[in-house]
Amino acid sequence: MSVWLTYSLGDFLLFSPQTYFRLLELYNRAVWPAQLPAAALGAALLLLLRRPGVADGRAICAILAACWLWVAWAYLHRQYATINWAADYAAIAFALQAAVLLALAALGRSVFRVGADLAGLAGLALLLAGLVLLPLLGVTLGRPWQQAPLFGLAPDPTAVATLGMALLAARRRHLALLAAVPLLWTAVSALTLWAMEAPEAWALIVAGGMAAAGSCRRLAGRRSSS
């Protein structure tokens, strides 16, 4: 038992921080110009929130499903799995999340709106963090812009933005369906970045904490109103 206490989280990493961020850079170069439609999809999410309705909710779920499926196949399976054997299991989880989102889009019952309560404000903040803050954070820390993780292409911003949309879902019953896998990934990725001593870990920790607190608040509100 005392031997295990001598290990740190970094001792379990399968790659160096340089390899991790270099892989992201090579991936961004390989998928160019996919960054352009990915940015357009992110902007579309914000525009669709201005007109909350069933049709717009269906479009939001379809956009998120496409992003999760792309990340599962293009990044986790084809790229990340080359340095981390567990990435293929994450790819399966991302594909399952995409399937859930496609089911919600097909059912056409999801509505998303920005409420004035704390959960709604937290949801909007997380959405903007996934679309803007996380992609720019590495650049502000001195990393090359080619290594920026982008919504719809990389898992971290896609998960954080989806957590934001989960808190903006009008139906509380959809909260767990939308938030479970993104919240789990946020925790796993935060641990990975923490082990690499990357400051981005704090952004994911804060995002996960906000999403968890917002989810608990919304679910508690449901029980109190029932």
mmCIF file with all atom_site columns, N, CA and C in Angstrom, residues 67-129:
data_model
loop_
_atom_site.group_PDB
_atom_site.id
_atom_site.type_symbol
_atom_site.label_atom_id
_atom_site.label_alt_id
_atom_site.label_comp_id
_atom_site.label_asym_id
_atom_site.label_entity_id
_atom_site.label_seq_id
_atom_site.pdbx_PDB_ins_code
_atom_site.Cartn_x
_atom_site.Cartn_y
_atom_site.Cartn_z
_atom_site.occupancy
_atom_site.B_iso_or_equiv
_atom_site.pdbx_formal_charge
_atom_site.auth_seq_id
_atom_site.auth_comp_id
_atom_site.auth_asym_id
_atom_site.auth_atom_id
_atom_site.pdbx_PDB_model_num
ATOM 1   N N  . CYS A 1 67  ? -21.721 16.986 -34.261 1.00 0.00 ? 67  CYS A N  1
ATOM 2   C CA . CYS A 1 67  ? -20.431 17.324 -33.645 1.00 0.00 ? 67  CYS A CA 1
ATOM 3   C C  . CYS A 1 67  ? -19.894 16.169 -32.804 1.00 0.00 ? 67  CYS A C  1
ATOM 4   N N  . TRP A 1 68  ? -20.761 15.554 -31.991 1.00 0.00 ? 68  TRP A N  1
ATOM 5   C CA . TRP A 1 68  ? -20.320 14.441 -31.150 1.00 0.00 ? 68  TRP A CA 1
ATOM 6   C C  . TRP A 1 68  ? -19.891 13.241 -31.992 1.00 0.00 ? 68  TRP A C  1
ATOM 7   N N  . LEU A 1 69  ? -20.590 12.994 -33.074 1.00 0.00 ? 69  LEU A N  1
ATOM 8   C CA . LEU A 1 69  ? -20.221 11.866 -33.931 1.00 0.00 ? 69  LEU A CA 1
ATOM 9   C C  . LEU A 1 69  ? -18.897 12.117 -34.628 1.00 0.00 ? 69  LEU A C  1
ATOM 10  N N  . TRP A 1 70  ? -18.689 13.339 -35.085 1.00 0.00 ? 70  TRP A N  1
ATOM 11  C CA . TRP A 1 70  ? -17.427 13.680 -35.733 1.00 0.00 ? 70  TRP A CA 1
ATOM 12  C C  . TRP A 1 70  ? -16.255 13.525 -34.766 1.00 0.00 ? 70  TRP A C  1
ATOM 13  N N  . VAL A 1 71  ? -16.400 14.066 -33.556 1.00 0.00 ? 71  VAL A N  1
ATOM 14  C CA . VAL A 1 71  ? -15.322 13.967 -32.564 1.00 0.00 ? 71  VAL A CA 1
ATOM 15  C C  . VAL A 1 71  ? -15.035 12.509 -32.227 1.00 0.00 ? 71  VAL A C  1
ATOM 16  N N  . ALA A 1 72  ? -16.084 11.694 -32.113 1.00 0.00 ? 72  ALA A N  1
ATOM 17  C CA . ALA A 1 72  ? -15.906 10.269 -31.805 1.00 0.00 ? 72  ALA A CA 1
ATOM 18  C C  . ALA A 1 72  ? -15.047 9.582  -32.848 1.00 0.00 ? 72  ALA A C  1
ATOM 19  N N  . TRP A 1 73  ? -15.343 9.850  -34.113 1.00 0.00 ? 73  TRP A N  1
ATOM 20  C CA . TRP A 1 73  ? -14.644 9.142  -35.191 1.00 0.00 ? 73  TRP A CA 1
ATOM 21  C C  . TRP A 1 73  ? -13.326 9.807  -35.559 1.00 0.00 ? 73  TRP A C  1
ATOM 22  N N  . ALA A 1 74  ? -13.368 11.114 -35.870 1.00 0.00 ? 74  ALA A N  1
ATOM 23  C CA . ALA A 1 74  ? -12.200 11.785 -36.438 1.00 0.00 ? 74  ALA A CA 1
ATOM 24  C C  . ALA A 1 74  ? -11.112 12.048 -35.414 1.00 0.00 ? 74  ALA A C  1
ATOM 25  N N  . TYR A 1 75  ? -11.495 12.451 -34.201 1.00 0.00 ? 75  TYR A N  1
ATOM 26  C CA . TYR A 1 75  ? -10.459 12.765 -33.215 1.00 0.00 ? 75  TYR A CA 1
ATOM 27  C C  . TYR A 1 75  ? -10.155 11.601 -32.273 1.00 0.00 ? 75  TYR A C  1
ATOM 28  N N  . LEU A 1 76  ? -11.170 11.118 -31.563 1.00 0.00 ? 76  LEU A N  1
ATOM 29  C CA . LEU A 1 76  ? -10.906 10.095 -30.548 1.00 0.00 ? 76  LEU A CA 1
ATOM 30  C C  . LEU A 1 76  ? -10.426 8.787  -31.165 1.00 0.00 ? 76  LEU A C  1
ATOM 31  N N  . HIS A 1 77  ? -11.117 8.307  -32.195 1.00 0.00 ? 77  HIS A N  1
ATOM 32  C CA . HIS A 1 77  ? -10.762 7.006  -32.785 1.00 0.00 ? 77  HIS A CA 1
ATOM 33  C C  . HIS A 1 77  ? -9.539  7.092  -33.686 1.00 0.00 ? 77  HIS A C  1
ATOM 34  N N  . ARG A 1 78  ? -9.502  8.069  -34.573 1.00 0.00 ? 78  ARG A N  1
ATOM 35  C CA . ARG A 1 78  ? -8.433  8.114  -35.570 1.00 0.00 ? 78  ARG A CA 1
ATOM 36  C C  . ARG A 1 78  ? -7.172  8.806  -35.073 1.00 0.00 ? 78  ARG A C  1
ATOM 37  N N  . GLN A 1 79  ? -7.293  9.742  -34.114 1.00 0.00 ? 79  GLN A N  1
ATOM 38  C CA . GLN A 1 79  ? -6.121  10.495 -33.661 1.00 0.00 ? 79  GLN A CA 1
ATOM 39  C C  . GLN A 1 79  ? -5.698  10.130 -32.237 1.00 0.00 ? 79  GLN A C  1
ATOM 40  N N  . TYR A 1 80  ? -6.588  10.390 -31.298 1.00 0.00 ? 80  TYR A N  1
ATOM 41  C CA . TYR A 1 80  ? -6.223  10.233 -29.893 1.00 0.00 ? 80  TYR A CA 1
ATOM 42  C C  . TYR A 1 80  ? -5.887  8.788  -29.542 1.00 0.00 ? 80  TYR A C  1
ATOM 43  N N  . ALA A 1 81  ? -6.534  7.836  -30.188 1.00 0.00 ? 81  ALA A N  1
ATOM 44  C CA . ALA A 1 81  ? -6.280  6.424  -29.902 1.00 0.00 ? 81  ALA A CA 1
ATOM 45  C C  . ALA A 1 81  ? -4.861  5.998  -30.270 1.00 0.00 ? 81  ALA A C  1
ATOM 46  N N  . THR A 1 82  ? -4.167  6.794  -31.070 1.00 0.00 ? 82  THR A N  1
ATOM 47  C CA . THR A 1 82  ? -2.790  6.448  -31.427 1.00 0.00 ? 82  THR A CA 1
ATOM 48  C C  . THR A 1 82  ? -1.827  6.652  -30.266 1.00 0.00 ? 82  THR A C  1
ATOM 49  N N  . ILE A 1 83  ? -2.234  7.454  -29.254 1.00 0.00 ? 83  ILE A N  1
ATOM 50  C CA . ILE A 1 83  ? -1.366  7.659  -28.097 1.00 0.00 ? 83  ILE A CA 1
ATOM 51  C C  . ILE A 1 83  ? -2.035  7.238  -26.789 1.00 0.00 ? 83  ILE A C  1
ATOM 52  N N  . ASN A 1 84  ? -3.317  6.907  -26.850 1.00 0.00 ? 84  ASN A N  1
ATOM 53  C CA . ASN A 1 84  ? -4.054  6.534  -25.640 1.00 0.00 ? 84  ASN A CA 1
ATOM 54  C C  . ASN A 1 84  ? -5.019  5.406  -25.985 1.00 0.00 ? 84  ASN A C  1
ATOM 55  N N  . TRP A 1 85  ? -4.747  4.196  -25.508 1.00 0.00 ? 85  TRP A N  1
ATOM 56  C CA . TRP A 1 85  ? -5.570  3.042  -25.856 1.00 0.00 ? 85  TRP A CA 1
ATOM 57  C C  . TRP A 1 85  ? -7.006  3.192  -25.356 1.00 0.00 ? 85  TRP A C  1
ATOM 58  N N  . ALA A 1 86  ? -7.226  3.992  -24.327 1.00 0.00 ? 86  ALA A N  1
ATOM 59  C CA . ALA A 1 86  ? -8.584  4.160  -23.784 1.00 0.00 ? 86  ALA A CA 1
ATOM 60  C C  . ALA A 1 86  ? -9.442  5.091  -24.635 1.00 0.00 ? 86  ALA A C  1
ATOM 61  N N  . ALA A 1 87  ? -8.856  5.738  -25.628 1.00 0.00 ? 87  ALA A N  1
ATOM 62  C CA . ALA A 1 87  ? -9.616  6.699  -26.433 1.00 0.00 ? 87  ALA A CA 1
ATOM 63  C C  . ALA A 1 87  ? -10.745 6.040  -27.203 1.00 0.00 ? 87  ALA A C  1
ATOM 64  N N  . ASP A 1 88  ? -10.560 4.788  -27.603 1.00 0.00 ? 88  ASP A N  1
ATOM 65  C CA . ASP A 1 88  ? -11.626 4.111  -28.341 1.00 0.00 ? 88  ASP A CA 1
ATOM 66  C C  . ASP A 1 88  ? -12.860 3.885  -27.468 1.00 0.00 ? 88  ASP A C  1
ATOM 67  N N  . TYR A 1 89  ? -12.655 3.675  -26.170 1.00 0.00 ? 89  TYR A N  1
ATOM 68  C CA . TYR A 1 89  ? -13.804 3.551  -25.270 1.00 0.00 ? 89  TYR A CA 1
ATOM 69  C C  . TYR A 1 89  ? -14.524 4.902  -25.148 1.00 0.00 ? 89  TYR A C  1
ATOM 70  N N  . ALA A 1 90  ? -13.743 5.981  -25.110 1.00 0.00 ? 90  ALA A N  1
ATOM 71  C CA . ALA A 1 90  ? -14.347 7.313  -25.100 1.00 0.00 ? 90  ALA A CA 1
ATOM 72  C C  . ALA A 1 90  ? -15.099 7.570  -26.394 1.00 0.00 ? 90  ALA A C  1
ATOM 73  N N  . ALA A 1 91  ? -14.558 7.073  -27.511 1.00 0.00 ? 91  ALA A N  1
ATOM 74  C CA . ALA A 1 91  ? -15.233 7.247  -28.799 1.00 0.00 ? 91  ALA A CA 1
ATOM 75  C C  . ALA A 1 91  ? -16.600 6.575  -28.789 1.00 0.00 ? 91  ALA A C  1
ATOM 76  N N  . ILE A 1 92  ? -16.687 5.411  -28.159 1.00 0.00 ? 92  ILE A N  1
ATOM 77  C CA . ILE A 1 92  ? -17.981 4.717  -28.061 1.00 0.00 ? 92  ILE A CA 1
ATOM 78  C C  . ILE A 1 92  ? -18.966 5.553  -27.258 1.00 0.00 ? 92  ILE A C  1
ATOM 79  N N  . ALA A 1 93  ? -18.492 6.129  -26.142 1.00 0.00 ? 93  ALA A N  1
ATOM 80  C CA . ALA A 1 93  ? -19.360 6.973  -25.319 1.00 0.00 ? 93  ALA A CA 1
ATOM 81  C C  . ALA A 1 93  ? -19.819 8.203  -26.100 1.00 0.00 ? 93  ALA A C  1
ATOM 82  N N  . PHE A 1 94  ? -18.926 8.790  -26.883 1.00 0.00 ? 94  PHE A N  1
ATOM 83  C CA . PHE A 1 94  ? -19.307 9.948  -27.691 1.00 0.00 ? 94  PHE A CA 1
ATOM 84  C C  . PHE A 1 94  ? -20.316 9.554  -28.764 1.00 0.00 ? 94  PHE A C  1
ATOM 85  N N  . ALA A 1 95  ? -20.141 8.386  -29.363 1.00 0.00 ? 95  ALA A N  1
ATOM 86  C CA . ALA A 1 95  ? -21.096 7.925  -30.369 1.00 0.00 ? 95  ALA A CA 1
ATOM 87  C C  . ALA A 1 95  ? -22.469 7.675  -29.746 1.00 0.00 ? 95  ALA A C  1
ATOM 88  N N  . LEU A 1 96  ? -22.484 7.136  -28.528 1.00 0.00 ? 96  LEU A N  1
ATOM 89  C CA . LEU A 1 96  ? -23.758 6.928  -27.827 1.00 0.00 ? 96  LEU A CA 1
ATOM 90  C C  . LEU A 1 96  ? -24.439 8.264  -27.526 1.00 0.00 ? 96  LEU A C  1
ATOM 91  N N  . GLN A 1 97  ? -23.643 9.261  -27.139 1.00 0.00 ? 97  GLN A N  1
ATOM 92  C CA . GLN A 1 97  ? -24.211 10.588 -26.897 1.00 0.00 ? 97  GLN A CA 1
ATOM 93  C C  . GLN A 1 97  ? -24.801 11.152 -28.185 1.00 0.00 ? 97  GLN A C  1
ATOM 94  N N  . ALA A 1 98  ? -24.127 10.935 -29.296 1.00 0.00 ? 98  ALA A N  1
ATOM 95  C CA . ALA A 1 98  ? -24.655 11.383 -30.584 1.00 0.00 ? 98  ALA A CA 1
ATOM 96  C C  . ALA A 1 98  ? -25.979 10.689 -30.897 1.00 0.00 ? 98  ALA A C  1
ATOM 97  N N  . ALA A 1 99  ? -26.078 9.401  -30.570 1.00 0.00 ? 99  ALA A N  1
ATOM 98  C CA . ALA A 1 99  ? -27.316 8.661  -30.802 1.00 0.00 ? 99  ALA A CA 1
ATOM 99  C C  . ALA A 1 99  ? -28.460 9.219  -29.958 1.00 0.00 ? 99  ALA A C  1
ATOM 100 N N  . VAL A 1 100 ? -28.165 9.572  -28.712 1.00 0.00 ? 100 VAL A N  1
ATOM 101 C CA . VAL A 1 100 ? -29.184 10.168 -27.835 1.00 0.00 ? 100 VAL A CA 1
ATOM 102 C C  . VAL A 1 100 ? -29.664 11.493 -28.420 1.00 0.00 ? 100 VAL A C  1
ATOM 103 N N  . LEU A 1 101 ? -28.736 12.299 -28.881 1.00 0.00 ? 101 LEU A N  1
ATOM 104 C CA . LEU A 1 101 ? -29.096 13.591 -29.464 1.00 0.00 ? 101 LEU A CA 1
ATOM 105 C C  . LEU A 1 101 ? -29.908 13.425 -30.739 1.00 0.00 ? 101 LEU A C  1
ATOM 106 N N  . LEU A 1 102 ? -29.554 12.437 -31.544 1.00 0.00 ? 102 LEU A N  1
ATOM 107 C CA . LEU A 1 102 ? -30.333 12.173 -32.752 1.00 0.00 ? 102 LEU A CA 1
ATOM 108 C C  . LEU A 1 102 ? -31.747 11.722 -32.410 1.00 0.00 ? 102 LEU A C  1
ATOM 109 N N  . ALA A 1 103 ? -31.876 10.921 -31.342 1.00 0.00 ? 103 ALA A N  1
ATOM 110 C CA . ALA A 1 103 ? -33.206 10.483 -30.907 1.00 0.00 ? 103 ALA A CA 1
ATOM 111 C C  . ALA A 1 103 ? -34.039 11.679 -30.453 1.00 0.00 ? 103 ALA A C  1
ATOM 112 N N  . LEU A 1 104 ? -33.428 12.598 -29.716 1.00 0.00 ? 104 LEU A N  1
ATOM 113 C CA . LEU A 1 104 ? -34.141 13.793 -29.280 1.00 0.00 ? 104 LEU A CA 1
ATOM 114 C C  . LEU A 1 104 ? -34.541 14.664 -30.464 1.00 0.00 ? 104 LEU A C  1
ATOM 115 N N  . ALA A 1 105 ? -33.657 14.730 -31.474 1.00 0.00 ? 105 ALA A N  1
ATOM 116 C CA . ALA A 1 105 ? -33.988 15.498 -32.673 1.00 0.00 ? 105 ALA A CA 1
ATOM 117 C C  . ALA A 1 105 ? -35.159 14.858 -33.415 1.00 0.00 ? 105 ALA A C  1
ATOM 118 N N  . ALA A 1 106 ? -35.168 13.528 -33.485 1.00 0.00 ? 106 ALA A N  1
ATOM 119 C CA . ALA A 1 106 ? -36.246 12.827 -34.188 1.00 0.00 ? 106 ALA A CA 1
ATOM 120 C C  . ALA A 1 106 ? -37.574 12.968 -33.460 1.00 0.00 ? 106 ALA A C  1
ATOM 121 N N  . LEU A 1 107 ? -37.535 12.935 -32.134 1.00 0.00 ? 107 LEU A N  1
ATOM 122 C CA . LEU A 1 107 ? -38.766 13.074 -31.363 1.00 0.00 ? 107 LEU A CA 1
ATOM 123 C C  . LEU A 1 107 ? -39.330 14.485 -31.458 1.00 0.00 ? 107 LEU A C  1
ATOM 124 N N  . GLY A 1 108 ? -38.434 15.471 -31.620 1.00 0.00 ? 108 GLY A N  1
ATOM 125 C CA . GLY A 1 108 ? -38.880 16.833 -31.814 1.00 0.00 ? 108 GLY A CA 1
ATOM 126 C C  . GLY A 1 108 ? -39.578 17.452 -30.623 1.00 0.00 ? 108 GLY A C  1
ATOM 127 N N  . ARG A 1 109 ? -39.165 17.088 -29.414 1.00 0.00 ? 109 ARG A N  1
ATOM 128 C CA . ARG A 1 109 ? -39.805 17.630 -28.226 1.00 0.00 ? 109 ARG A CA 1
ATOM 129 C C  . ARG A 1 109 ? -38.886 18.521 -27.401 1.00 0.00 ? 109 ARG A C  1
ATOM 130 N N  . SER A 1 110 ? -37.660 18.712 -27.862 1.00 0.00 ? 110 SER A N  1
ATOM 131 C CA . SER A 1 110 ? -36.701 19.495 -27.091 1.00 0.00 ? 110 SER A CA 1
ATOM 132 C C  . SER A 1 110 ? -36.831 20.976 -27.422 1.00 0.00 ? 110 SER A C  1
ATOM 133 N N  . VAL A 1 111 ? -36.861 21.781 -26.382 1.00 0.00 ? 111 VAL A N  1
ATOM 134 C CA . VAL A 1 111 ? -36.883 23.235 -26.527 1.00 0.00 ? 111 VAL A CA 1
ATOM 135 C C  . VAL A 1 111 ? -35.786 23.797 -25.631 1.00 0.00 ? 111 VAL A C  1
ATOM 136 N N  . PHE A 1 112 ? -35.027 24.750 -26.144 1.00 0.00 ? 112 PHE A N  1
ATOM 137 C CA . PHE A 1 112 ? -33.934 25.352 -25.392 1.00 0.00 ? 112 PHE A CA 1
ATOM 138 C C  . PHE A 1 112 ? -34.181 26.851 -25.295 1.00 0.00 ? 112 PHE A C  1
ATOM 139 N N  . ARG A 1 113 ? -34.049 27.388 -24.094 1.00 0.00 ? 113 ARG A N  1
ATOM 140 C CA . ARG A 1 113 ? -34.220 28.825 -23.902 1.00 0.00 ? 113 ARG A CA 1
ATOM 141 C C  . ARG A 1 113 ? -33.289 29.306 -22.790 1.00 0.00 ? 113 ARG A C  1
ATOM 142 N N  . VAL A 1 114 ? -32.887 30.554 -22.902 1.00 0.00 ? 114 VAL A N  1
ATOM 143 C CA . VAL A 1 114 ? -32.021 31.166 -21.890 1.00 0.00 ? 114 VAL A CA 1
ATOM 144 C C  . VAL A 1 114 ? -32.912 31.805 -20.830 1.00 0.00 ? 114 VAL A C  1
ATOM 145 N N  . GLY A 1 115 ? -32.958 31.206 -19.661 1.00 0.00 ? 115 GLY A N  1
ATOM 146 C CA . GLY A 1 115 ? -33.764 31.746 -18.573 1.00 0.00 ? 115 GLY A CA 1
ATOM 147 C C  . GLY A 1 115 ? -32.990 32.763 -17.754 1.00 0.00 ? 115 GLY A C  1
ATOM 148 N N  . ALA A 1 116 ? -33.707 33.509 -16.949 1.00 0.00 ? 116 ALA A N  1
ATOM 149 C CA . ALA A 1 116 ? -33.076 34.539 -16.120 1.00 0.00 ? 116 ALA A CA 1
ATOM 150 C C  . ALA A 1 116 ? -32.589 33.982 -14.787 1.00 0.00 ? 116 ALA A C  1
ATOM 151 N N  . ASP A 1 117 ? -32.833 32.679 -14.526 1.00 0.00 ? 117 ASP A N  1
ATOM 152 C CA . ASP A 1 117 ? -32.391 32.087 -13.270 1.00 0.00 ? 117 ASP A CA 1
ATOM 153 C C  . ASP A 1 117 ? -30.917 31.735 -13.347 1.00 0.00 ? 117 ASP A C  1
ATOM 154 N N  . LEU A 1 118 ? -30.352 31.296 -12.217 1.00 0.00 ? 118 LEU A N  1
ATOM 155 C CA . LEU A 1 118 ? -28.924 30.989 -12.169 1.00 0.00 ? 118 LEU A CA 1
ATOM 156 C C  . LEU A 1 118 ? -28.549 29.838 -13.094 1.00 0.00 ? 118 LEU A C  1
ATOM 157 N N  . ALA A 1 119 ? -29.422 28.821 -13.175 1.00 0.00 ? 119 ALA A N  1
ATOM 158 C CA . ALA A 1 119 ? -29.130 27.694 -14.054 1.00 0.00 ? 119 ALA A CA 1
ATOM 159 C C  . ALA A 1 119 ? -29.086 28.136 -15.514 1.00 0.00 ? 119 ALA A C  1
ATOM 160 N N  . GLY A 1 120 ? -30.001 29.013 -15.893 1.00 0.00 ? 120 GLY A N  1
ATOM 161 C CA . GLY A 1 120 ? -30.010 29.502 -17.261 1.00 0.00 ? 120 GLY A CA 1
ATOM 162 C C  . GLY A 1 120 ? -28.788 30.337 -17.585 1.00 0.00 ? 120 GLY A C  1
ATOM 163 N N  . LEU A 1 121 ? -28.390 31.198 -16.662 1.00 0.00 ? 121 LEU A N  1
ATOM 164 C CA . LEU A 1 121 ? -27.198 32.018 -16.875 1.00 0.00 ? 121 LEU A CA 1
ATOM 165 C C  . LEU A 1 121 ? -25.939 31.152 -16.914 1.00 0.00 ? 121 LEU A C  1
ATOM 166 N N  . ALA A 1 122 ? -25.899 30.128 -16.058 1.00 0.00 ? 122 ALA A N  1
ATOM 167 C CA . ALA A 1 122 ? -24.756 29.216 -16.074 1.00 0.00 ? 122 ALA A CA 1
ATOM 168 C C  . ALA A 1 122 ? -24.702 28.456 -17.390 1.00 0.00 ? 122 ALA A C  1
ATOM 169 N N  . GLY A 1 123 ? -25.878 28.057 -17.905 1.00 0.00 ? 123 GLY A N  1
ATOM 170 C CA . GLY A 1 123 ? -25.922 27.362 -19.183 1.00 0.00 ? 123 GLY A CA 1
ATOM 171 C C  . GLY A 1 123 ? -25.386 28.214 -20.316 1.00 0.00 ? 123 GLY A C  1
ATOM 172 N N  . LEU A 1 124 ? -25.791 29.479 -20.366 1.00 0.00 ? 124 LEU A N  1
ATOM 173 C CA . LEU A 1 124 ? -25.294 30.373 -21.408 1.00 0.00 ? 124 LEU A CA 1
ATOM 174 C C  . LEU A 1 124 ? -23.788 30.591 -21.265 1.00 0.00 ? 124 LEU A C  1
ATOM 175 N N  . ALA A 1 125 ? -23.309 30.731 -20.022 1.00 0.00 ? 125 ALA A N  1
ATOM 176 C CA . ALA A 1 125 ? -21.877 30.921 -19.797 1.00 0.00 ? 125 ALA A CA 1
ATOM 177 C C  . ALA A 1 125 ? -21.080 29.704 -20.266 1.00 0.00 ? 125 ALA A C  1
ATOM 178 N N  . LEU A 1 126 ? -21.593 28.499 -19.993 1.00 0.00 ? 126 LEU A N  1
ATOM 179 C CA . LEU A 1 126 ? -20.902 27.285 -20.429 1.00 0.00 ? 126 LEU A CA 1
ATOM 180 C C  . LEU A 1 126 ? -20.916 27.157 -21.947 1.00 0.00 ? 126 LEU A C  1
ATOM 181 N N  . LEU A 1 127 ? -22.016 27.515 -22.565 1.00 0.00 ? 127 LEU A N  1
ATOM 182 C CA . LEU A 1 127 ? -22.085 27.472 -24.022 1.00 0.00 ? 127 LEU A CA 1
ATOM 183 C C  . LEU A 1 127 ? -21.047 28.399 -24.633 1.00 0.00 ? 127 LEU A C  1
ATOM 184 N N  . LEU A 1 128 ? -20.966 29.619 -24.133 1.00 0.00 ? 128 LEU A N  1
ATOM 185 C CA . LEU A 1 128 ? -19.977 30.570 -24.643 1.00 0.00 ? 128 LEU A CA 1
ATOM 186 C C  . LEU A 1 128 ? -18.551 30.125 -24.335 1.00 0.00 ? 128 LEU A C  1
ATOM 187 N N  . ALA A 1 129 ? -18.370 29.465 -23.179 1.00 0.00 ? 129 ALA A N  1
ATOM 188 C CA . ALA A 1 129 ? -17.041 28.946 -22.842 1.00 0.00 ? 129 ALA A CA 1
ATOM 189 C C  . ALA A 1 129 ? -16.607 27.885 -23.844 1.00 0.00 ? 129 ALA A C  1
#
